[in-house]
Coordinates of C-alpha atoms and ligand atoms in Angstrom, one line a residue:
X26 CA -27.8 191.8 143.3
X27 CA -27.2 193.9 140.1
X28 CA -23.6 192.3 139.3
X29 CA -20.8 194.5 138.5
X30 CA -20.0 193.6 134.6
X31 CA -16.5 193.8 134.1
X32 CA -15.0 196.2 132.3
X33 CA -11.3 194.9 131.2
X34 CA -10.4 191.6 131.6
X35 CA -6.9 189.8 131.1
X36 CA -6.0 186.7 131.5
X37 CA -2.7 185.2 132.0
X38 CA -2.2 182.6 129.3
X39 CA -2.9 181.9 125.7
X40 CA -3.0 178.4 126.0
X41 CA -5.7 175.9 124.0
X42 CA -8.2 177.2 126.5
X43 CA -6.7 181.1 127.7
X44 CA -7.1 181.1 123.7
X45 CA -10.3 179.1 122.9
X46 CA -12.1 181.4 126.3
X47 CA -11.1 184.4 125.7
X48 CA -12.2 184.8 122.4
X49 CA -15.5 183.0 123.0
X50 CA -16.3 185.8 126.4
X51 CA -15.3 188.7 123.6
X52 CA -16.9 187.7 121.2
X53 CA -20.5 187.6 123.3
X54 CA -19.7 190.8 125.6
X55 CA -18.2 192.7 123.0
X56 CA -18.3 196.0 125.9
X57 CA -15.8 194.4 127.3
X58 CA -12.2 194.2 126.5
X59 CA -10.4 190.9 126.3
X60 CA -6.5 190.6 125.9
X61 CA -4.7 187.3 127.0
X62 CA -1.6 187.6 127.9
X63 CA 1.9 185.3 127.5
X64 CA 5.5 185.4 128.2
X65 CA 5.9 183.0 125.1
X66 CA 6.3 185.4 122.7
X67 CA 6.6 183.6 119.7
X68 CA 2.5 182.0 121.3
X69 CA 1.6 185.8 120.2
X70 CA 2.8 186.5 117.5
X71 CA 1.1 183.1 115.5
X72 CA -2.3 184.9 117.3
X73 CA -2.1 187.9 116.1
X74 CA -0.7 186.6 113.0
X75 CA -2.5 188.1 109.0
X76 CA -2.7 183.8 108.4
X77 CA -5.6 182.3 110.8
X78 CA -5.2 179.2 109.5
X79 CA -1.3 179.9 111.6
X80 CA -3.6 180.4 114.9
X81 CA -1.5 178.6 117.4
X82 CA -4.0 175.9 118.4
X83 CA -6.2 174.7 116.0
X84 CA -9.8 174.2 116.8
X85 CA -12.5 173.9 114.5
X86 CA -14.5 177.5 114.0
X87 CA -11.6 179.4 115.9
X88 CA -10.1 181.5 113.1
X89 CA -14.2 182.7 112.4
X90 CA -14.4 183.8 116.0
X91 CA -11.1 185.2 116.1
X92 CA -11.3 187.0 113.0
X93 CA -14.5 188.3 114.5
X94 CA -12.9 189.9 117.6
X95 CA -8.8 190.9 117.0
X96 CA -8.3 194.0 117.2
X97 CA -12.0 195.5 118.5
X98 CA -12.4 194.3 121.8
X99 CA -9.2 191.0 122.1
X100 CA -6.1 191.5 121.8
X101 CA -2.5 188.8 122.8
X102 CA 0.0 191.4 124.3
X103 CA 3.2 190.3 125.8
X104 CA 3.0 192.7 128.5
X105 CA 1.7 191.3 131.1
X106 CA 1.7 193.6 133.7
X107 CA 0.2 196.5 131.6
X108 CA -3.0 194.5 131.3
X109 CA -3.3 193.2 134.6
X110 CA -3.3 197.4 135.7
X111 CA -5.7 197.2 133.6
X112 CA -7.8 194.5 133.9
X113 CA -10.4 194.2 136.7
X114 CA -11.2 190.5 136.1
X115 CA -7.7 188.6 135.9
X116 CA -8.4 184.8 134.8
X117 CA -5.2 182.3 134.9
X118 CA -4.8 179.5 132.8
X119 CA -1.4 178.6 133.1
X120 CA -0.1 175.0 132.6
X121 CA 0.1 173.1 135.6
X122 CA 1.5 170.0 134.4
X123 CA 3.0 166.3 136.2
X124 CA 5.9 167.7 138.8
X125 CA 8.8 166.1 136.9
X126 CA 11.0 165.9 140.0
X127 CA 11.2 167.0 143.5
X128 CA 8.3 165.7 146.2
X129 CA 5.6 164.1 144.9
X130 CA 7.4 163.7 141.1
X131 CA 5.0 161.7 139.1
X132 CA 2.4 162.4 140.0
X133 CA 1.7 166.1 142.3
X134 CA 0.9 169.2 140.4
X135 CA 3.2 171.8 138.9
X136 CA 2.0 175.1 140.8
X137 CA 5.0 176.9 139.6
X138 CA 3.6 178.7 136.2
X139 CA 0.1 178.9 138.6
X140 CA 2.4 180.6 141.3
X141 CA 4.6 182.5 139.5
X142 CA 1.0 184.4 137.8
X143 CA 0.1 185.7 141.0
X144 CA 2.7 186.4 142.0
X145 CA 2.7 188.5 138.9
X146 CA -0.6 189.9 139.8
X147 CA 0.0 191.0 143.1
X148 CA 2.9 193.7 142.0
X149 CA 1.3 194.8 138.6
X150 CA -2.6 195.2 139.5
X151 CA -4.2 198.3 141.1
X152 CA -8.0 199.3 142.6
X153 CA -10.0 196.0 143.6
X154 CA -8.7 193.5 141.3
X155 CA -10.7 189.7 140.5
X156 CA -8.3 186.5 140.0
X157 CA -10.3 183.8 139.2
X158 CA -8.7 180.0 138.8
X159 CA -9.2 178.9 134.8
X160 CA -6.5 176.2 135.3
X161 CA -7.2 173.1 136.3
X162 CA -5.2 172.8 140.4
X163 CA -4.7 170.8 143.0
X164 CA -8.1 171.3 145.7
X165 CA -7.1 174.6 148.3
X166 CA -5.1 176.1 146.0
X167 CA -6.8 178.9 146.0
X168 CA -5.4 179.2 149.6
X169 CA -2.8 179.2 148.0
X170 CA -3.6 182.6 145.0
X171 CA -4.8 183.8 148.5
X172 CA -1.9 184.0 151.0
X173 CA 0.2 185.1 147.7
X174 CA -1.8 188.7 147.6
X175 CA -2.2 188.9 150.7
X176 CA 0.6 190.7 150.9
X177 CA -1.3 193.6 148.9
X178 CA 0.1 196.6 148.8
X179 CA -2.2 200.1 149.8
X180 CA -5.0 200.5 146.5
X181 CA -5.1 196.7 146.3
X182 CA -7.7 194.4 147.0
X183 CA -8.4 191.5 146.0
X184 CA -11.2 188.0 145.2
X185 CA -10.6 184.6 143.9
X186 CA -12.1 182.5 142.6
X187 CA -12.2 178.6 141.2
X188 CA -13.9 178.6 137.8
X189 CA -12.2 175.2 136.3
X190 CA -12.8 175.0 132.3
X191 CA -14.6 171.9 131.0
X192 CA -14.5 172.3 127.0
X193 CA -12.5 169.7 125.2
X194 CA -10.4 170.0 122.7
X195 CA -11.7 169.7 119.0
X196 CA -15.0 171.1 119.6
X197 CA -13.8 173.7 123.2
X198 CA -15.4 176.2 120.6
X199 CA -19.1 174.6 120.2
X200 CA -17.8 173.0 124.2
X201 CA -17.6 177.0 124.9
X202 CA -20.8 178.3 123.6
X203 CA -22.9 176.1 124.8
X204 CA -22.2 174.3 128.2
X205 CA -22.8 172.4 130.1
X206 CA -22.7 174.0 132.9
X207 CA -20.7 176.5 134.1
X208 CA -18.7 175.9 137.6
X209 CA -17.9 179.0 140.5
X210 CA -16.8 178.2 143.3
X211 CA -16.0 181.6 145.7
X212 CA -17.1 182.8 149.1
X213 CA -17.4 186.9 147.5
X214 CA -21.5 186.9 146.7
X215 CA -19.9 189.4 144.2
X216 CA -17.2 188.8 142.6
X217 CA -19.3 185.5 141.8
X218 CA -22.0 187.6 140.3
X219 CA -19.6 189.3 138.2
X220 CA -18.1 186.7 136.6
X221 CA -21.7 184.6 136.3
X222 CA -22.6 187.9 134.2
X223 CA -20.1 187.2 131.2
X224 CA -21.5 183.8 130.8
X225 CA -24.9 185.4 131.0
X226 CA -24.2 187.0 128.2
X227 CA -24.7 183.7 126.5
X228 CA -24.9 180.8 128.5
X229 CA -28.6 179.6 130.1
X230 CA -28.7 180.7 134.2
X231 CA -30.3 177.4 135.2
X232 CA -26.4 176.5 133.2
X233 CA -24.4 178.2 136.0
X234 CA -23.8 176.3 138.9
X235 CA -22.1 178.3 142.3
X236 CA -20.3 176.5 144.7
X237 CA -17.5 176.8 147.9
X238 CA -14.1 177.3 146.1
X239 CA -13.0 173.8 147.1
X240 CA -16.1 172.6 145.7
X241 CA -15.4 173.6 141.7
X242 CA -11.7 172.5 142.9
X243 CA -12.5 168.8 142.8
X244 CA -15.3 168.6 140.6
X245 CA -12.8 169.8 137.8
X246 CA -10.7 166.9 139.0
X247 CA -13.3 164.1 139.8
X248 CA -15.1 164.9 136.4
X249 CA -12.1 164.2 134.7
X250 CA -11.4 161.5 136.3
X251 CA -14.8 160.1 135.6
X252 CA -14.9 161.1 131.9
X253 CA -11.3 158.7 131.9
X254 CA -12.6 155.7 134.0
X255 CA -15.1 155.5 131.2
X256 CA -12.9 154.8 128.9
X257 CA -10.1 152.7 131.4
X258 CA -13.4 151.1 131.0
X259 CA -14.0 149.9 127.7
X260 CA -10.6 149.5 126.8
X261 CA -10.9 146.9 129.3
X262 CA -13.6 145.3 127.7
X263 CA -12.5 145.4 124.6
X264 CA -9.1 142.9 125.5
X265 CA -12.1 140.7 126.7
X266 CA -14.0 141.6 124.1
X267 CA -11.1 140.5 122.0
X268 CA -10.3 137.9 124.4
X269 CA -13.8 136.0 124.1
X270 CA -15.1 136.7 120.6
X271 CA -17.6 140.1 121.4
X272 CA -17.6 141.9 119.9
X273 CA -16.7 146.2 121.6
X274 CA -19.1 147.8 120.2
X275 CA -22.3 145.8 119.9
X276 CA -21.6 146.0 123.8
X277 CA -20.6 149.2 124.1
X278 CA -24.3 149.5 122.6
X279 CA -25.7 147.0 125.0
X280 CA -24.5 149.5 128.2
X281 CA -25.3 152.7 127.2
X282 CA -28.4 152.2 125.7
X283 CA -28.9 151.9 129.3
X284 CA -30.4 155.5 130.3
X285 CA -28.5 155.3 134.2
X286 CA -25.1 154.4 131.7
X287 CA -26.1 156.6 128.4
X288 CA -23.8 156.5 125.4
X289 CA -21.0 159.1 125.7
X290 CA -17.1 158.0 126.5
X291 CA -17.3 153.9 125.6
X292 CA -15.2 154.4 122.6
X293 CA -12.6 151.8 122.9
X294 CA -9.9 152.8 121.1
X295 CA -6.1 153.4 122.1
X296 CA -6.0 154.6 125.5
X297 CA -7.2 158.1 126.5
X298 CA -4.4 160.7 126.0
X299 CA -4.3 164.2 126.2
X300 CA -2.1 167.6 128.8
X301 CA -5.1 166.6 131.3
X302 CA -6.5 162.9 132.3
X303 CA -3.9 161.1 134.2
X304 CA -2.6 164.6 134.6
X305 CA -5.4 165.1 136.9
X306 CA -6.6 162.1 138.2
X307 CA -1.8 161.8 139.1
X308 CA -3.4 165.2 141.4
X309 CA -6.0 163.4 142.7
X310 CA -4.2 160.4 143.4
X311 CA -1.4 162.6 145.4
X312 CA -3.9 164.3 147.8
X313 CA -6.1 161.5 147.9
X314 CA -2.9 159.5 149.9
X315 CA -2.1 163.0 151.4
X316 CA -5.2 163.3 153.1
X317 CA -4.2 159.1 153.9
X318 CA -6.8 157.7 151.9
X319 CA -4.9 154.9 150.4
X320 CA -7.2 153.1 148.9
X321 CA -9.3 155.5 146.9
X322 CA -5.9 156.3 146.1
X323 CA -5.2 153.0 144.1
X324 CA -8.3 152.9 142.7
X325 CA -8.0 155.7 141.0
X326 CA -4.3 155.0 139.7
X327 CA -6.0 151.9 139.2
X328 CA -7.4 154.3 135.8
X329 CA -4.4 155.6 134.5
X330 CA -2.6 151.7 135.0
X331 CA -5.0 150.2 132.6
X332 CA -4.5 153.6 130.0
X333 CA -1.2 152.7 129.6
X334 CA -1.5 149.2 129.8
X335 CA -3.4 149.4 126.4
X336 CA -1.1 150.7 125.2
X337 CA 1.8 148.9 125.2
X338 CA -0.6 146.6 124.5
X339 CA -1.5 148.0 120.6
X340 CA 2.1 147.4 120.3
X341 CA 2.4 144.1 121.9
X342 CA -0.3 142.3 119.8
X343 CA 1.3 145.0 116.0
X344 CA 5.2 142.8 116.5
X345 CA 3.7 139.1 117.2
X346 CA 1.3 139.8 114.1
X347 CA 4.0 140.3 111.5
X348 CA 5.8 137.6 113.1
X349 CA 7.5 138.7 116.2
X350 CA 10.0 140.7 114.5
X351 CA 9.5 144.7 113.3
X352 CA 12.8 145.1 112.8
X353 CA 14.2 147.5 109.4
X354 CA 9.9 146.7 108.8
X355 CA 7.8 150.0 107.6
X356 CA 5.9 150.4 109.2
X357 CA 2.8 153.7 108.9
X358 CA 0.9 155.7 112.0
X359 CA -2.3 156.5 110.8
X360 CA -2.8 160.2 113.0
X361 CA -0.3 161.0 115.7
X362 CA -2.4 163.8 117.8
X363 CA -4.0 162.3 120.1
X364 CA -7.7 163.0 119.0
X365 CA -9.3 163.9 115.5
X366 CA -9.9 167.6 115.0
X367 CA -6.3 169.1 117.5
X368 CA -3.4 170.0 116.1
X369 CA -2.6 168.6 120.3
X370 CA 0.1 165.6 121.2
X371 CA 0.4 165.8 124.6
X372 CA 0.6 162.2 126.1
X373 CA -1.3 161.2 123.0
X374 CA -1.0 156.5 123.0
X375 CA 0.2 157.1 119.5
X376 CA 4.1 158.6 121.6
X377 CA 4.2 155.6 123.6
X378 CA 3.1 153.4 120.0
X379 CA 5.4 154.5 118.0
X380 CA 7.9 154.2 121.4
X381 CA 7.6 150.7 120.9
X382 CA 7.7 149.9 117.6
X383 CA 11.4 151.8 117.6
X384 CA 12.5 150.0 120.4
X385 CA 11.6 146.6 118.5
X386 CA 13.6 148.3 115.4
X387 CA 10.7 149.5 113.1
X388 CA 10.7 152.3 110.2
X389 CA 7.6 154.6 111.0
X390 CA 6.5 156.8 108.3
X391 CA 3.7 159.2 110.7
X392 CA 0.5 161.0 108.7
X393 CA -0.6 163.5 110.8
X394 CA -2.7 166.1 109.6
X395 CA -1.9 169.0 111.7
X396 CA 0.9 168.1 113.9
X397 CA 4.2 169.1 112.2
X398 CA 7.7 166.8 112.1
X399 CA 8.9 169.3 114.8
X400 CA 6.0 168.2 116.6
X401 CA 7.3 164.2 116.1
X402 CA 10.1 164.5 117.0
X403 CA 10.3 166.9 120.0
X404 CA 7.5 163.2 121.6
X405 CA 10.0 161.5 120.0
X406 CA 13.2 162.9 121.3
X407 CA 14.8 161.9 117.8
X408 CA 15.5 162.7 114.9
X409 CA 13.5 161.7 112.0
X410 CA 15.8 159.4 109.8
X411 CA 15.5 156.1 107.7
X412 CA 16.1 152.2 108.6
X413 CA 15.8 150.5 111.7
X414 CA 14.2 151.7 114.6
X415 CA 13.3 155.4 113.0
X416 CA 11.2 157.2 111.7
X417 CA 10.0 160.2 109.9
X418 CA 7.4 162.0 107.9
X419 CA 5.3 160.8 105.3
X420 CA 4.2 163.7 102.5
X421 CA 1.4 161.6 101.7
X422 CA -0.6 158.2 102.1
X423 CA 0.8 156.3 98.9
X424 CA 4.1 157.7 100.2
X425 CA 4.2 156.4 103.5
X426 CA 2.5 153.5 102.4
X427 CA 5.4 152.1 99.3
X428 CA 6.4 148.9 100.7
X429 CA 4.9 149.1 103.2
X430 CA 3.7 145.7 105.6
X431 CA 1.6 147.4 108.3
X432 CA -0.5 150.9 108.9
X433 CA -2.0 151.8 112.4
X434 CA -4.9 153.8 112.9
X435 CA -4.0 155.8 116.1
X436 CA -6.0 158.7 115.3
X437 CA -9.6 159.0 114.0
X438 CA -9.7 162.0 111.3
X439 CA -12.5 161.2 109.6
X440 CA -10.2 161.2 106.6
X441 CA -8.6 158.3 107.1
X442 CA -12.5 157.0 107.1
X443 CA -12.9 157.0 103.9
X444 CA -8.8 155.9 102.2
X445 CA -8.8 153.8 98.8
X446 CA -7.7 151.0 100.3
X447 CA -7.8 149.1 96.8
X448 CA -4.8 151.9 96.2
X449 CA -3.8 151.5 99.8
X450 CA -2.9 148.5 99.6
X451 CA -1.9 147.3 95.9
X452 CA 1.7 149.6 97.5
X453 CA 2.3 147.6 100.1
X454 CA 4.3 144.3 100.9
X455 CA 2.3 140.8 101.7
X456 CA 0.8 139.4 103.7
X457 CA 0.4 143.0 104.7
X458 CA -1.6 144.7 107.8
X459 CA -4.1 147.0 108.6
X460 CA -4.3 146.9 112.6
X461 CA -7.7 150.0 113.2
X462 CA -7.6 150.9 117.5
X463 CA -9.7 153.2 116.3
X464 CA -12.7 151.3 114.7
X465 CA -12.9 154.2 112.4
X466 CA -11.4 152.4 109.2
X467 CA -13.9 151.3 106.2
X468 CA -12.6 147.5 107.3
X469 CA -14.9 145.4 104.6
X470 CA -12.6 147.3 102.0
X471 CA -9.9 146.9 103.5
X472 CA -9.9 143.3 103.6
X473 CA -11.9 143.2 100.4
X474 CA -8.7 144.5 98.9
X475 CA -6.8 142.1 100.7
X476 CA -5.4 143.1 103.6
X477 CA -5.4 141.8 107.4
X478 CA -7.6 143.4 109.1
X479 CA -7.6 143.8 113.1
X480 CA -9.7 145.8 114.9
X481 CA -9.3 147.1 118.9
X482 CA -12.5 144.9 120.8
X483 CA -13.2 142.1 118.2
X484 CA -13.3 138.8 118.9
Ligands
NAD676 P1 -1.1 175.4 127.3 O1 0.5 175.0 128.8 O2 -1.1 175.3 125.7 O3 -0.6 177.1 127.2 C1 -0.1 177.8 129.1 C2 0.3 178.6 128.3 O4 0.9 179.3 129.6 C3 1.5 178.9 127.8 O5 1.2 178.8 126.8 C4 2.1 179.2 128.8 O6 3.3 180.7 128.0 C5 2.1 180.7 129.8 N1 2.8 180.4 131.2 C6 2.6 180.1 131.8 N2 3.4 181.2 132.5 C7 3.0 182.6 132.9 C8 3.6 183.1 133.4 N3 4.0 183.8 134.3 N4 3.1 184.6 132.8 C9 2.3 184.3 131.1 N5 2.2 183.3 131.3 C10 2.3 181.9 131.7 O7 -1.7 175.2 128.4 P2 -3.9 174.4 127.8 O8 -3.9 173.3 127.9 O9 -3.9 175.9 127.9 O10 -4.0 173.9 130.6 C11 -4.2 175.0 130.7 C12 -4.9 174.6 132.0 O11 -6.0 174.7 131.5 C13 -3.9 173.8 132.8 O12 -4.5 174.1 134.0 C14 -5.3 172.6 132.4 O13 -4.8 171.5 133.4 C15 -6.4 173.2 132.2 N6 -7.0 172.7 131.0 C16 -6.9 172.5 129.9 C17 -7.9 172.6 128.8 C18 -7.4 171.8 127.3 O14 -8.5 170.7 127.2 N7 -6.1 171.8 127.5 C19 -9.8 171.5 129.1 C20 -9.9 172.4 130.0 C21 -9.0 172.3 131.7
UGA677 C1 -10.9 165.9 128.6 C2 -11.9 166.5 128.7 O1 -13.5 165.9 127.6 C3 -12.5 167.7 128.9 O2 -14.0 167.9 130.6 C4 -11.3 168.4 129.7 O3 -12.3 169.9 130.1 C5 -10.4 168.5 129.3 O4 -9.9 166.9 129.3 C6 -9.1 168.6 129.9 O5 -9.6 169.1 131.5 O6 -8.3 169.3 129.7 P1 -10.4 166.3 126.2 O7 -8.9 166.1 127.1 O8 -9.7 167.9 125.3 O9 -11.1 166.2 127.0 O10 -10.2 165.1 125.1 P2 -11.1 163.9 125.3 O11 -11.9 164.1 124.8 O12 -12.1 164.1 126.6 O13 -10.6 162.6 125.4 C7 -8.5 162.5 126.0 C8 -9.3 161.4 125.4 O14 -9.9 159.6 125.2 C9 -8.6 161.3 123.3 O15 -7.5 160.5 123.3 C10 -9.8 160.5 123.2 O16 -9.8 159.7 122.1 C11 -10.1 159.5 124.1 N1 -10.8 159.3 124.1 C12 -12.0 159.5 124.6 C13 -11.8 158.1 123.7 O17 -10.5 156.4 123.9 N2 -12.8 156.7 123.3 C14 -14.1 157.7 124.0 O18 -14.9 157.9 124.2 C15 -13.7 158.8 124.3

């Protein structure tokens, strides 16, 4: 069947997924007009900012893609209904965080933004519209979306597809340009082929997987659950290495050399963060309970429990190594983003570790190349300050390290692997510590500079 390539696409949600995904589609398909819409006018203004270093999402290479397409066939706008009315395909790429109250609070995904955007599509769409779930959604959400769209007015018709996104932050552009696979779930062959035709501009056919809609929704949740499980597995082994004298890097190499297991996602650290792993597993847990699968729910829940244990464990061992108290001590957090190469702090392990240390009375100096002090303030729920139980942004490593008792490496930013340890250690109060929760610092140099060094997973 010769697929009908959409001429106009609208994407609702100009966030970490909507922005980069649509930018790459616009780049690869110059004949398609792409409009990304959002209710958040400030975010849209930043996407339209002349200074590309101010895009609201920091991703390596994204500025160049946006520079090529913006104003040509890529537009960012707050005129949501207008863009929907003009489009023959609408992506729903809105946030789906964990519910904070009511039924399923703390586990189920909050679908209010998906419902609101589906209702806006129902109201504004004209003619035949293919609606694509890009957000990560609980299995069978498409049923709800279809029900909302089912009350179509005369002159409207809809097809609903699931097309979850697998990009990782920090490598979003590379992941979008060369995905391992694109997953399209649906029932309407014409709609499936129309979406596949977009990706076929740059993704080989064998990587475009077509499934039923429920497998596609679940495939996304399960992929994140498997990835997060690997992180919790290696972090559990890291704790055991520390207790037993083994080294987690060597163990990871031993495990990862087995071609059935593979070497990726075996890096021990302060626990996984990011907006999705915890939310998606908790959602899976909630759905398992809903279907009466208690044991399956318990199995996956443990992946999240181990992750929060790892975060508390790191804060605890810092306190223990610093003679059992950090009250009034100056500690420098190197990194606050949940991983390198992103400005995203959602569910960052640094947040929990910082909170635990502030609770213990420490004064934290926080240094991150891409995270703003305003974001840190929002995440920690307290303004910057001085003295006991406080935090302050630090302008430079020199400023932060002066008089500090310890440095905690929490995000594996490249620049932290190139620190001049002799110069830094000279500024600190002795005995001084480096706690390397990412295993990415030059330990030898830090030790040679007279620092005590703890590294995750080193026995
Ligand atoms: P985000 O919060 O960065 O962006 C969502 C945007 O949607 C916000 O800007 C919000 O203002 C907008 N929005 C919400 N309701 C709206 C409405 N009714 N009309 C117009 N705009 C509306 O979220 P994100 O990180 O881009 O994630 C979006 C979805 O993609 C989530 O389901 C997430 O699980 C999934 N996902 C995220 C990633 C990631 O790396 N962040 C990767 C894969 C999948
Ligand atoms: C993850 C998945 O990798 C994406 O495929 C998925 O699309 C996305 O979630 C999503 O649904 O949001 P992301 O969270 O952006 O992407 O980043 P990852 O590279 O997966 O890292 C997640 C967390 O695990 C980070 O805190 C990272 O530091 C940690 N991690 C990862 C480790 O501690 N060790 C590892 O070996 C790998």
